[in-house]
Short mmCIF file of C-alpha atoms and ligand atoms in Angstrom, two decimals:
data_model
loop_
_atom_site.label_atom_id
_atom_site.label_comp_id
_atom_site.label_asym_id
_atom_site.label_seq_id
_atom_site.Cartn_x
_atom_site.Cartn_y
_atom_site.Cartn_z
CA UNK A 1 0.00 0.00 0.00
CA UNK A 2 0.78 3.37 -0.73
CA UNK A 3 0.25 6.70 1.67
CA UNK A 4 -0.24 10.14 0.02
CA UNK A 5 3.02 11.58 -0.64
CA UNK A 6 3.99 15.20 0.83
CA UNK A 7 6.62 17.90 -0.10
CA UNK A 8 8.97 19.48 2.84
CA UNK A 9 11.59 21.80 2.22
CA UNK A 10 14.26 19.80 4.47
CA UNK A 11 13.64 15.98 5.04
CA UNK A 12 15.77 15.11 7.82
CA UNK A 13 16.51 11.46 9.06
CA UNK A 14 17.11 10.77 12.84
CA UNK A 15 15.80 11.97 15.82
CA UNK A 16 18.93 12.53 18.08
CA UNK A 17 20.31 15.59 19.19
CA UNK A 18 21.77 16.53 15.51
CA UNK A 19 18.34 16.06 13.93
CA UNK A 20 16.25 17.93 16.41
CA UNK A 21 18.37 20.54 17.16
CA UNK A 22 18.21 21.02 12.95
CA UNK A 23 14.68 20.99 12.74
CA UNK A 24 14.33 23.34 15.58
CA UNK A 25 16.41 25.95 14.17
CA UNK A 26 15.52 25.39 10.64
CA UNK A 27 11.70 25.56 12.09
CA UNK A 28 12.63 29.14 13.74
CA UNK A 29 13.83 30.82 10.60
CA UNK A 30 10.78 29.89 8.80
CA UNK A 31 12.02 26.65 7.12
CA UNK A 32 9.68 23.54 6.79
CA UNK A 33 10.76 20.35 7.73
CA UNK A 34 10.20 16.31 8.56
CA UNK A 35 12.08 14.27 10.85
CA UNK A 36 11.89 10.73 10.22
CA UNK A 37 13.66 8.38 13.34
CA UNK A 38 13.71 4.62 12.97
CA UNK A 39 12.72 4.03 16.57
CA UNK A 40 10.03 4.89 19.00
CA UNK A 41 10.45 8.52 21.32
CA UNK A 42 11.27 6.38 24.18
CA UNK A 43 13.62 4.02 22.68
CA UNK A 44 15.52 7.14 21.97
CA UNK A 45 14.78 9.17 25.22
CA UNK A 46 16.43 5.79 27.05
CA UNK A 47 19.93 6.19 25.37
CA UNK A 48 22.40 7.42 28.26
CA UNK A 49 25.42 9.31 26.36
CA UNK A 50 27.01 12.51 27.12
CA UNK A 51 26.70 14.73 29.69
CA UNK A 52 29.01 17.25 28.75
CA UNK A 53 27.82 20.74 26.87
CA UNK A 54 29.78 23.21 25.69
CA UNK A 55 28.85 27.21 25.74
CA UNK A 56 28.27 27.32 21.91
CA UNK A 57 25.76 24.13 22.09
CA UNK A 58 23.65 26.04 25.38
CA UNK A 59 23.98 29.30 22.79
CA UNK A 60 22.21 27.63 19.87
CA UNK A 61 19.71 26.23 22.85
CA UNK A 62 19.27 29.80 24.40
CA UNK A 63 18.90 31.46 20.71
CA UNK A 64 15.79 28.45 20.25
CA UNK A 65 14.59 29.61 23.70
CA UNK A 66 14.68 26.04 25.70
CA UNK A 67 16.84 26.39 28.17
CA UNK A 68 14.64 27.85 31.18
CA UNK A 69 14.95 23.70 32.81
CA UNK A 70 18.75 23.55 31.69
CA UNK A 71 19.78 26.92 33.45
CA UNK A 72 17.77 25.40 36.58
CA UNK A 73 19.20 21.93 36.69
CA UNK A 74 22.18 22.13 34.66
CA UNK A 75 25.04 22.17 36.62
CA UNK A 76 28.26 25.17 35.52
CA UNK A 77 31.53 23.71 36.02
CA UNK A 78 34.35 25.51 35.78
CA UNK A 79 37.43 23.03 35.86
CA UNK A 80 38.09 19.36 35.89
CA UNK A 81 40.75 17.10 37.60
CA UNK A 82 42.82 15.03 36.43
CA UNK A 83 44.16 12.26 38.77
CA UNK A 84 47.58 10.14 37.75
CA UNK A 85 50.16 8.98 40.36
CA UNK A 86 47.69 8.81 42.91
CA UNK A 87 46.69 12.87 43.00
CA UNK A 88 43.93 14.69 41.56
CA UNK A 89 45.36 17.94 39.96
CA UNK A 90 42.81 20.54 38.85
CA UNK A 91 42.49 22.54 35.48
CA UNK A 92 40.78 25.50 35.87
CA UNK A 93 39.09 26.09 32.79
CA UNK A 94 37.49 28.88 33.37
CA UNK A 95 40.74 30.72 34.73
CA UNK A 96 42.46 29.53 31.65
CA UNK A 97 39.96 30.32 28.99
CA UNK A 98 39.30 33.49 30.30
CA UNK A 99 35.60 32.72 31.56
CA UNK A 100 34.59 29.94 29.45
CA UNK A 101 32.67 27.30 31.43
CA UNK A 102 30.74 23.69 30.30
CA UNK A 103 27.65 22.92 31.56
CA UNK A 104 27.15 19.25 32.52
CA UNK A 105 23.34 18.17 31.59
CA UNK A 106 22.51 14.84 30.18
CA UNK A 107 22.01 14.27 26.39
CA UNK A 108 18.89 12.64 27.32
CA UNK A 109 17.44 15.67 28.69
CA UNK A 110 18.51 18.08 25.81
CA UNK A 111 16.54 15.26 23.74
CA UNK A 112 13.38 15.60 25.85
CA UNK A 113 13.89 19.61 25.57
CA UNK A 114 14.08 19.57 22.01
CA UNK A 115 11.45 16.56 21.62
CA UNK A 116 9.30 18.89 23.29
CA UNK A 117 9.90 22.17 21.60
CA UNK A 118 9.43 20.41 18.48
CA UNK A 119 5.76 18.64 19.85
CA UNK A 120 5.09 22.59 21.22
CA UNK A 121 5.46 24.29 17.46
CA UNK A 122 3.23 21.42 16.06
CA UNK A 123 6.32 20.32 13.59
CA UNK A 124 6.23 16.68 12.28
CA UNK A 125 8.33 14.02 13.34
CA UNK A 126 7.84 10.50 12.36
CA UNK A 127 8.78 7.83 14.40
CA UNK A 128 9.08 3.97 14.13
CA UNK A 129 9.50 5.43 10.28
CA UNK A 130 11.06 2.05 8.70
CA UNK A 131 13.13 1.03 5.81
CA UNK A 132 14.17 4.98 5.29
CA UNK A 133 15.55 5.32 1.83
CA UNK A 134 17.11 8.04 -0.10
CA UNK A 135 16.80 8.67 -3.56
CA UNK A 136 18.22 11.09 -6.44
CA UNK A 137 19.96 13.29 -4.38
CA UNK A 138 22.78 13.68 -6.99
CA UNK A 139 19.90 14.86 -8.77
CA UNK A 140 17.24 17.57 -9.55
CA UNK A 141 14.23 15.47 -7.50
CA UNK A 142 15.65 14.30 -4.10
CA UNK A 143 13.03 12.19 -2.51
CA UNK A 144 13.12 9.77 1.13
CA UNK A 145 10.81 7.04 0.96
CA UNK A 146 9.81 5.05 4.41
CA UNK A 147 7.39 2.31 5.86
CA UNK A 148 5.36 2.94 8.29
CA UNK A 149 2.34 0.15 9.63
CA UNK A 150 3.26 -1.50 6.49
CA UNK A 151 2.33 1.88 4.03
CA UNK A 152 5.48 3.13 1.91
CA UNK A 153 5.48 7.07 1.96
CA UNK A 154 7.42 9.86 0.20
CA UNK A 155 8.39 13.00 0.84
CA UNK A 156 9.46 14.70 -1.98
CA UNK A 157 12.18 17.64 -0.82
CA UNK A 158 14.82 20.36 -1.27
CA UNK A 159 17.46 18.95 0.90
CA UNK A 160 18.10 15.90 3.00
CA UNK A 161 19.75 16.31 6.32
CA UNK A 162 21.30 12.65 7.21
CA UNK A 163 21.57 12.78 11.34
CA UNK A 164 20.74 9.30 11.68
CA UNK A 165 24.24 8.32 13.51
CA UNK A 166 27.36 6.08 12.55
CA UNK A 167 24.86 3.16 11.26
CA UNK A 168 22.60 5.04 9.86
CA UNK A 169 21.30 4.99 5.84
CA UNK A 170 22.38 8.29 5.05
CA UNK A 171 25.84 7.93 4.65
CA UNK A 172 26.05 4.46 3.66
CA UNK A 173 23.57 5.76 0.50
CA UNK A 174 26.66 7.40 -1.07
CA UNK A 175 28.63 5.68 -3.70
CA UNK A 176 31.78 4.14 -2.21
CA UNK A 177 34.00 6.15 -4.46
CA UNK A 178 32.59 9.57 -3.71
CA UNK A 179 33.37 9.20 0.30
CA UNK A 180 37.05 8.93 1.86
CA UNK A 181 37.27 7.93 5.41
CA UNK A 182 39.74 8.00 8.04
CA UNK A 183 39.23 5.55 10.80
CA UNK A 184 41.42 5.09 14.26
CA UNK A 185 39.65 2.04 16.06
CA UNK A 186 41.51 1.50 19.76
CA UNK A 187 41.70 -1.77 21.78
CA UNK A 188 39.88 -1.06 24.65
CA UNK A 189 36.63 0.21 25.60
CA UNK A 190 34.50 1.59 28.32
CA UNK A 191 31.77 0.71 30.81
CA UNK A 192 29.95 2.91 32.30
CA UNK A 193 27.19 2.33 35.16
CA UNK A 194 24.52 5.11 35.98
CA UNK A 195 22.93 5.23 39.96
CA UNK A 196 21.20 7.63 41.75
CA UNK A 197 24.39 8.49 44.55
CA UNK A 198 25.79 11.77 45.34
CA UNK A 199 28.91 11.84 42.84
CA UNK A 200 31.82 10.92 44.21
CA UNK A 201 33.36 15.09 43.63
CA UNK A 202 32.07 17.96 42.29
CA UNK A 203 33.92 18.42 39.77
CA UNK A 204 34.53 15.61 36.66
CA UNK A 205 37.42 13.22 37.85
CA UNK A 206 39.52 12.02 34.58
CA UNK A 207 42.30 9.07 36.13
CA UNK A 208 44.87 7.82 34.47
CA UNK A 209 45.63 4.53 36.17
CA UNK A 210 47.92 1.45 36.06
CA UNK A 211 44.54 -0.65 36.04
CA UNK A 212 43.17 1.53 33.12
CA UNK A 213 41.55 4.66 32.33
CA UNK A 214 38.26 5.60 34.83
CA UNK A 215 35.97 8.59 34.52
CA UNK A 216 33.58 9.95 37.25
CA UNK A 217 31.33 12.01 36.05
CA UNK A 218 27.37 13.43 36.93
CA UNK A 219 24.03 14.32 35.84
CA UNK A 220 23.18 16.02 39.25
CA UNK A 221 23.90 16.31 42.41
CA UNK A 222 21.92 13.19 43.13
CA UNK A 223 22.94 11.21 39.88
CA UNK A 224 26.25 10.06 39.03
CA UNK A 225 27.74 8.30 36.05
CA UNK A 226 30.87 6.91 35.99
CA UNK A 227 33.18 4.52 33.45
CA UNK A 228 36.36 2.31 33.72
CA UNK A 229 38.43 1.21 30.75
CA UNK A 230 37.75 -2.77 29.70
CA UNK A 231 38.86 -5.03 27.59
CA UNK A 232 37.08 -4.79 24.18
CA UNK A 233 35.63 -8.36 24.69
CA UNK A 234 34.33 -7.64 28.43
CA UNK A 235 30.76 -8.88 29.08
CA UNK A 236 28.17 -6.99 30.73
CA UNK A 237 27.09 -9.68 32.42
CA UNK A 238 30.28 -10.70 33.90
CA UNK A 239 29.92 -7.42 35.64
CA UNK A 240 28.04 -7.16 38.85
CA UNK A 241 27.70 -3.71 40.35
CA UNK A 242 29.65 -5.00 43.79
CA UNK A 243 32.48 -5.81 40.91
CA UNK A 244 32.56 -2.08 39.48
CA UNK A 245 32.34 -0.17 42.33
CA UNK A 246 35.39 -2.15 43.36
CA UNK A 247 37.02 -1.88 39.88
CA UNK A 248 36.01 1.96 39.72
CA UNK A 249 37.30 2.26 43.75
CA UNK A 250 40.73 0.83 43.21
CA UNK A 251 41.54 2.97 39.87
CA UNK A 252 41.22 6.54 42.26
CA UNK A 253 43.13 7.96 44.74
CA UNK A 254 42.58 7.56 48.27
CA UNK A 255 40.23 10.37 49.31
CA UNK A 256 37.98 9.66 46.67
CA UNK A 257 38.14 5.70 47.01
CA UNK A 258 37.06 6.38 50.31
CA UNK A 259 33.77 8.83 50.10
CA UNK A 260 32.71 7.47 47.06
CA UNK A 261 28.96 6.25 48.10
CA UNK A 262 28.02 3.43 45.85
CA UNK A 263 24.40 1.85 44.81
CA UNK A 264 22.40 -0.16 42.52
CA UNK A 265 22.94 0.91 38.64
CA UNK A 266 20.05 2.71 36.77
CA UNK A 267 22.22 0.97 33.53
CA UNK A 268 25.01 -0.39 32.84
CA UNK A 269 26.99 -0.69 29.14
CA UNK A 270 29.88 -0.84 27.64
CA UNK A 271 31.31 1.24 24.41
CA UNK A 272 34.24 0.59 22.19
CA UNK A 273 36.03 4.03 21.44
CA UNK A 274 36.09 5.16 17.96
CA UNK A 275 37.94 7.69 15.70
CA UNK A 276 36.00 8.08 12.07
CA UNK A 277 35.72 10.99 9.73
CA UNK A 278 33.79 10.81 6.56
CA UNK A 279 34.87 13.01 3.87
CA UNK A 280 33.21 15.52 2.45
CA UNK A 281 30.01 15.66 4.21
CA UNK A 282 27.73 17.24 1.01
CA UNK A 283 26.80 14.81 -1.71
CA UNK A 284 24.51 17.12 -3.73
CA UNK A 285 21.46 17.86 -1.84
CA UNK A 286 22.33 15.84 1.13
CA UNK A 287 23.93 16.91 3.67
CA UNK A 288 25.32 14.84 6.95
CA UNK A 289 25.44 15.80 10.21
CA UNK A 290 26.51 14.71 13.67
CA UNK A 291 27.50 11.13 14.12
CA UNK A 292 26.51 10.11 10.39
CA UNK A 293 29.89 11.72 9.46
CA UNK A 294 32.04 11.24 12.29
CA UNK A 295 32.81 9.58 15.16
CA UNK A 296 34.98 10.69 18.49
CA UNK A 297 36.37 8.34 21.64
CA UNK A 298 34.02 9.97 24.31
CA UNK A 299 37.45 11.10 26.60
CA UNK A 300 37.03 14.59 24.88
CA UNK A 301 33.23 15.26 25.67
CA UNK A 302 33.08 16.03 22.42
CA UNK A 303 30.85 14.09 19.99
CA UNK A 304 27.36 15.90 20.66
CA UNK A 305 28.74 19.30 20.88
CA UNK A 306 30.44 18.32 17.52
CA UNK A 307 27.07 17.70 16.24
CA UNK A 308 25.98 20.69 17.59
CA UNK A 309 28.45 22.71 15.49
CA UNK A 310 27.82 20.86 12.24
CA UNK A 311 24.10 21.91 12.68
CA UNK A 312 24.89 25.61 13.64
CA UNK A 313 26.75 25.52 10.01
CA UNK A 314 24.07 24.10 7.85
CA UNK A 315 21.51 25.87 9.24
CA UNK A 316 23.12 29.25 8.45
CA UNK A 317 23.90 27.80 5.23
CA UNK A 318 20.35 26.41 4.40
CA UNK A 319 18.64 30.17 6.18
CA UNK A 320 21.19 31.85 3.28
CA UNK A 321 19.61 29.72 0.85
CA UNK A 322 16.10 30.25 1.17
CA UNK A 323 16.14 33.91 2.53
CA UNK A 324 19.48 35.74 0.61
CA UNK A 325 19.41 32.72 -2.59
CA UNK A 326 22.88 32.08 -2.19
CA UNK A 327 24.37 28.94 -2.19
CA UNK A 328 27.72 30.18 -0.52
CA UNK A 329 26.71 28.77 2.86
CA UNK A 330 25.39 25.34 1.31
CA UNK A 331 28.93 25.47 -0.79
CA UNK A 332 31.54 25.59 2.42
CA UNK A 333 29.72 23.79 4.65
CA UNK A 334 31.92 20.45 4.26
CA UNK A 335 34.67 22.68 4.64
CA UNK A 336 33.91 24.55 7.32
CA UNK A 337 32.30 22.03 9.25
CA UNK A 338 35.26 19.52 8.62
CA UNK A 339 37.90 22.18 9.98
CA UNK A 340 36.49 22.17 13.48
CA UNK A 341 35.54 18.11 13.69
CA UNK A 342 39.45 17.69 12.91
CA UNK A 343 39.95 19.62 15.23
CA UNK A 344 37.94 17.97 17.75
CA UNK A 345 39.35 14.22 16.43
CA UNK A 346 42.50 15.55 17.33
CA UNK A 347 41.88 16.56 21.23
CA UNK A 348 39.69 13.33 21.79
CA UNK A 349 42.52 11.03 20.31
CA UNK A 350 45.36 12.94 22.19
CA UNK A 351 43.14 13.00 25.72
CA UNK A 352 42.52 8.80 24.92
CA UNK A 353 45.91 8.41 24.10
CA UNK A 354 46.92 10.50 27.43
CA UNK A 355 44.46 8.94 29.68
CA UNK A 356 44.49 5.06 28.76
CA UNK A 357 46.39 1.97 29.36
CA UNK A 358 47.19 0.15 25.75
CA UNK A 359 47.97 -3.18 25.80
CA UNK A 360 51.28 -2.50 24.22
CA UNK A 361 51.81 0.71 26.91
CA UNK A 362 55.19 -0.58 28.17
CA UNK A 363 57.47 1.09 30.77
CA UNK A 364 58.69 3.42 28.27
CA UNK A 365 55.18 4.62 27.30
CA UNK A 366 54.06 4.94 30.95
CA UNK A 367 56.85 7.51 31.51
CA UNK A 368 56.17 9.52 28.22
CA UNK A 369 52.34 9.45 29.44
CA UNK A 370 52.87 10.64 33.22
CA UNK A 371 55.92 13.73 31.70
CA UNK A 372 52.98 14.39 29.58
CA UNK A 373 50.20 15.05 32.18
CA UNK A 374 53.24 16.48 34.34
CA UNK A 375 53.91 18.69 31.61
CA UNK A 376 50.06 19.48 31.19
CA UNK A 377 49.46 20.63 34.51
CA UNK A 378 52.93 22.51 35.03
CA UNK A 379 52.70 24.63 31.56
CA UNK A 380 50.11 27.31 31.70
CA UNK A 381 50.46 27.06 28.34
CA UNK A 382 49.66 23.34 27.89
CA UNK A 383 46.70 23.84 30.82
CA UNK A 384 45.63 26.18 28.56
CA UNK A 385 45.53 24.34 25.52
CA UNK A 386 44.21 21.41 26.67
CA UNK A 387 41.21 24.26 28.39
CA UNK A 388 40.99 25.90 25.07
CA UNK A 389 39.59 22.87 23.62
CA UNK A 390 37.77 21.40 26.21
CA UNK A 391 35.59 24.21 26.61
CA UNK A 392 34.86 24.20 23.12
CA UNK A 393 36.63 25.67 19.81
CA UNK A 394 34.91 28.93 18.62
CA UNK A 395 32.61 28.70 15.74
P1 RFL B 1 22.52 9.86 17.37
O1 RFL B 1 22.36 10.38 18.76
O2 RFL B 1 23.12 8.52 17.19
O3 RFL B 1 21.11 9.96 16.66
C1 RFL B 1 20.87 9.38 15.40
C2 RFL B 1 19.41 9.01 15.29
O4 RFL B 1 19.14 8.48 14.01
C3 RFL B 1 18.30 7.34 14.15
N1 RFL B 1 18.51 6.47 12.97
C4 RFL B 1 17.63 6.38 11.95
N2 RFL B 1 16.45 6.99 11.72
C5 RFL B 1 15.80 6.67 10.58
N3 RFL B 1 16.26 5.77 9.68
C6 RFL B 1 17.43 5.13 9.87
N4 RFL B 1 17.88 4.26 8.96
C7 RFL B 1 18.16 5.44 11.05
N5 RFL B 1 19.34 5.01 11.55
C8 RFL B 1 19.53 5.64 12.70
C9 RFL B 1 18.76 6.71 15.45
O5 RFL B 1 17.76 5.86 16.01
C10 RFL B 1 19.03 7.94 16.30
O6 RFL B 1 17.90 8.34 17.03
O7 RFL B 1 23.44 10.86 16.51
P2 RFL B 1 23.54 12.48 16.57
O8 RFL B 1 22.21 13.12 16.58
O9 RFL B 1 24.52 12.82 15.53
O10 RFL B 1 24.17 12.77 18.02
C11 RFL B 1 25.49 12.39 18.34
C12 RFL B 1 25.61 12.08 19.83
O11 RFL B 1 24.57 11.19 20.20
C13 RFL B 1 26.97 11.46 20.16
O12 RFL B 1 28.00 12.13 19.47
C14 RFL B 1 27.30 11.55 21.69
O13 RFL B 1 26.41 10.77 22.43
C15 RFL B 1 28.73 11.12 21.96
N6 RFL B 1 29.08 11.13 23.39
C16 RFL B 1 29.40 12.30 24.04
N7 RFL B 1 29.33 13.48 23.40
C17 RFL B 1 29.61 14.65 24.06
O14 RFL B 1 29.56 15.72 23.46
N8 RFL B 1 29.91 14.69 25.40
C18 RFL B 1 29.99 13.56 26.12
O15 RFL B 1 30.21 13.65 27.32
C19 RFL B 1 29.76 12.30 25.44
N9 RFL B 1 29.80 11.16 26.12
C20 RFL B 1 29.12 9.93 24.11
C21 RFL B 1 29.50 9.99 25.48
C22 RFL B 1 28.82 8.71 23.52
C23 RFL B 1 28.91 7.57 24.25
N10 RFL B 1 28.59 6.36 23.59
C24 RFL B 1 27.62 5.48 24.07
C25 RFL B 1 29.04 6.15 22.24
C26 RFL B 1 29.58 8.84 26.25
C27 RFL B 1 29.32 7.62 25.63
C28 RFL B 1 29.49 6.39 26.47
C1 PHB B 2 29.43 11.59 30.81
O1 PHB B 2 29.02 12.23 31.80
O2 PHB B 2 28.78 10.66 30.31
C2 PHB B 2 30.74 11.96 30.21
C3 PHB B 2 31.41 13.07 30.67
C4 PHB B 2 32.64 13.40 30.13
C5 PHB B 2 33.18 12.61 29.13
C6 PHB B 2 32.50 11.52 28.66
C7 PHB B 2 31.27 11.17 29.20
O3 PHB B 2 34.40 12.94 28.63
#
């Protein structure tokens, strides 16, 4: 069966933060679109990622108007420690930014902010949306076709914006030949557990230990989330919560090991870290976004405020288009948008590289990885490069 088929000016696949945070913008300078996400709103909502925003992600939030529950619950932080050789040192981020600050607030609930914005303006999103398929966007007629309760649609469009993450159709629609990627896969990977406990500091805790990398980081002062570097063929279920608190306990230094308050997990997973770029990121009319074009280790806290810069540049670009008919914007955005995720690749590898045990890490590499974080936290010009990033590249 057929349903009726309907025009949109930007069809845009995938309902994370990349393709809500488009349609949301797109949607406040007057420009029609359609999300389509393979999964249901709470499948989605459920996903426990990042928790880490920089101040140009909360800027595009604040220009949208949605962040009167962020700026209430949201918590500032201005530095972050980094523990090695048994003591935490801090970076002061804000000191060596000159004021710059991150905001730690859960991707989940800039999802539900943006699900909810988009629900408040009436703007369509179509979930459970399956076998998503792209078609002639080399051409003069792009056009995404789905399935939903067994009725193939289409939406005939101007542009299609693929945010549908690293397995998603949009990207692996493009003729081999016309992509390049780069691709840095590491042999470790990380599990993370989520409880409702006090965390453990204020501030996020980033170890570098003989056992492995661990990470403790928040969602509130009642919420914590915290990760320890495993093998890359752990098993969840090998992993009670009595064995990570004990794992996460002996990987931090004394004070902490000892006021760390421990308790059920919410949810427990493991990762595998991940270096990919896709190159360019335009084919024609469609454009990628987020995830669907690149991929970064999570040590950097970078990979949704990386898709939050990709969708500050093509929505400028795409606002050019429709309200000043130039395609300049539309032109350089794979450019432009490439320059700052290679940037980004580069701080997430070098913090991963910093912070981790390899399995080939031998004495000689443990001593070039401890002068480094010596060297880190006794240059104010390293603390401040490592800062500068952290906080966010301009854009
Ligand atoms: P998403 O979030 O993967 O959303 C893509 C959406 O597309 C849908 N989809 C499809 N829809 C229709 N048809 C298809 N064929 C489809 N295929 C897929 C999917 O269901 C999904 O809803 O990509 P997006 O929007 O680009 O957002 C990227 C971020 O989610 C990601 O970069 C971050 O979560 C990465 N990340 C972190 N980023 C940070 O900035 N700070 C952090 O502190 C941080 N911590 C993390 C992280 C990622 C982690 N994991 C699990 C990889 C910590 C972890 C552990
Ligand atoms: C998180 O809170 O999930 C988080 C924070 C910082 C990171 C990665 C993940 O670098």
């Amino acid at each position: 069966m057929k349903g009726q088929d309907v025009r949109t000016q930007v069809a845009i696949i995938g309902a994370g933060p990349a393709g809500l945070l488009l349609g949301q913008l797109l949607h406040s300078y007057g420009i029609d679109n359609i999300i389509l996400e393979r999964k249901d709103r709470d499948y989605v909502l459920a996903r426990i990622r990042a928790g880490v925003l920089e101040q140009g992600t909360v800027a595009q939030l604040e220009q949208l108007g949605i962040t009167a529950r962020l700026h209430q619950e949201g918590l500032v932080h201005d530095g972050i420690e980094l523990l090695f050789g048994g003591t935490r040192h801090r970076i002061d981020l804000k000191q060596a930014t000159g004021g710059k600050t991150v905001t730690v607030y859960g991707q989940t609930e800039v999802t539900r902010d943006l699900m909810d914005a988009r629900q408040a303006a009436g703007l369509v999103t179509v979930y459970d949306a399956d076998s998503v398929s792209l078609h002639d966007f080399g051409g003069v007629s792009p056009r995404v076709c789905y399935v939903k309760d067994g009725i193939t649609h289409e939406i005939a469009c101007d542009f299609i914006a693929g945010c549908d993450g690293s397995h998603g159709v949009s990207r692996a629609s493009v003729p081999a030949q016309s992509i390049q990627t780069y691709e840095r896969v590491y042999p470790f990977g990380w599990l993370g557990l989520l409880s409702d406990t006090p965390p453990v500091s204020p501030e996020l805790i980033y170890a570098n230990h003989p056992k492995g990398f661990a990470l403790c980081s928040m969602r509130s002062p009642r919420r914590s989330r915290y990760y320890v570097q495993c093998a890359l063929d752990e098993r969840i279920e090998n992993w009670s919560d009595d064995r990570f608190w004990d794992e996460l306990r002996s990987r931090l230094d004394e004070e902490a090991a000892e006021t760390l308050v421990t308790g059920p997990s919410l949810e427990k997973s493991i990762a595998p870290l991940r270096s990919f770029v896709a190159e360019p990121m335009r084919f024609g009319t469609l454009f990628l976004a987020g995830d669907a074009a690149h991929i970064v280790p999570p040590t950097g806290a970078k990979g949704l405020n990386l898709a939050a810069s990709d969708v500050h540049y093509l929505s400028q670009a795409l606002r050019e288009f429709y309200a000043d008919k130039s395609s300049a914007g539309l032109d350089a955005y794979s450019t432009r948008a490439l320059a700052r995720v290679w940037k980004a690749v580069r701080f997430s590898w070098w913090m991963t590289s910093m912070m981790h045990r390899f399995p080939d890490t031998d004495a000689f590499g443990a001593k070039i990885q401890a002068a480094e974080l010596d060297y880190v936290i006794h240059s104010p010009i390293a603390t401040a490069s490592l800062a500068e990033n952290y906080v966010g590249l301009p854009y």
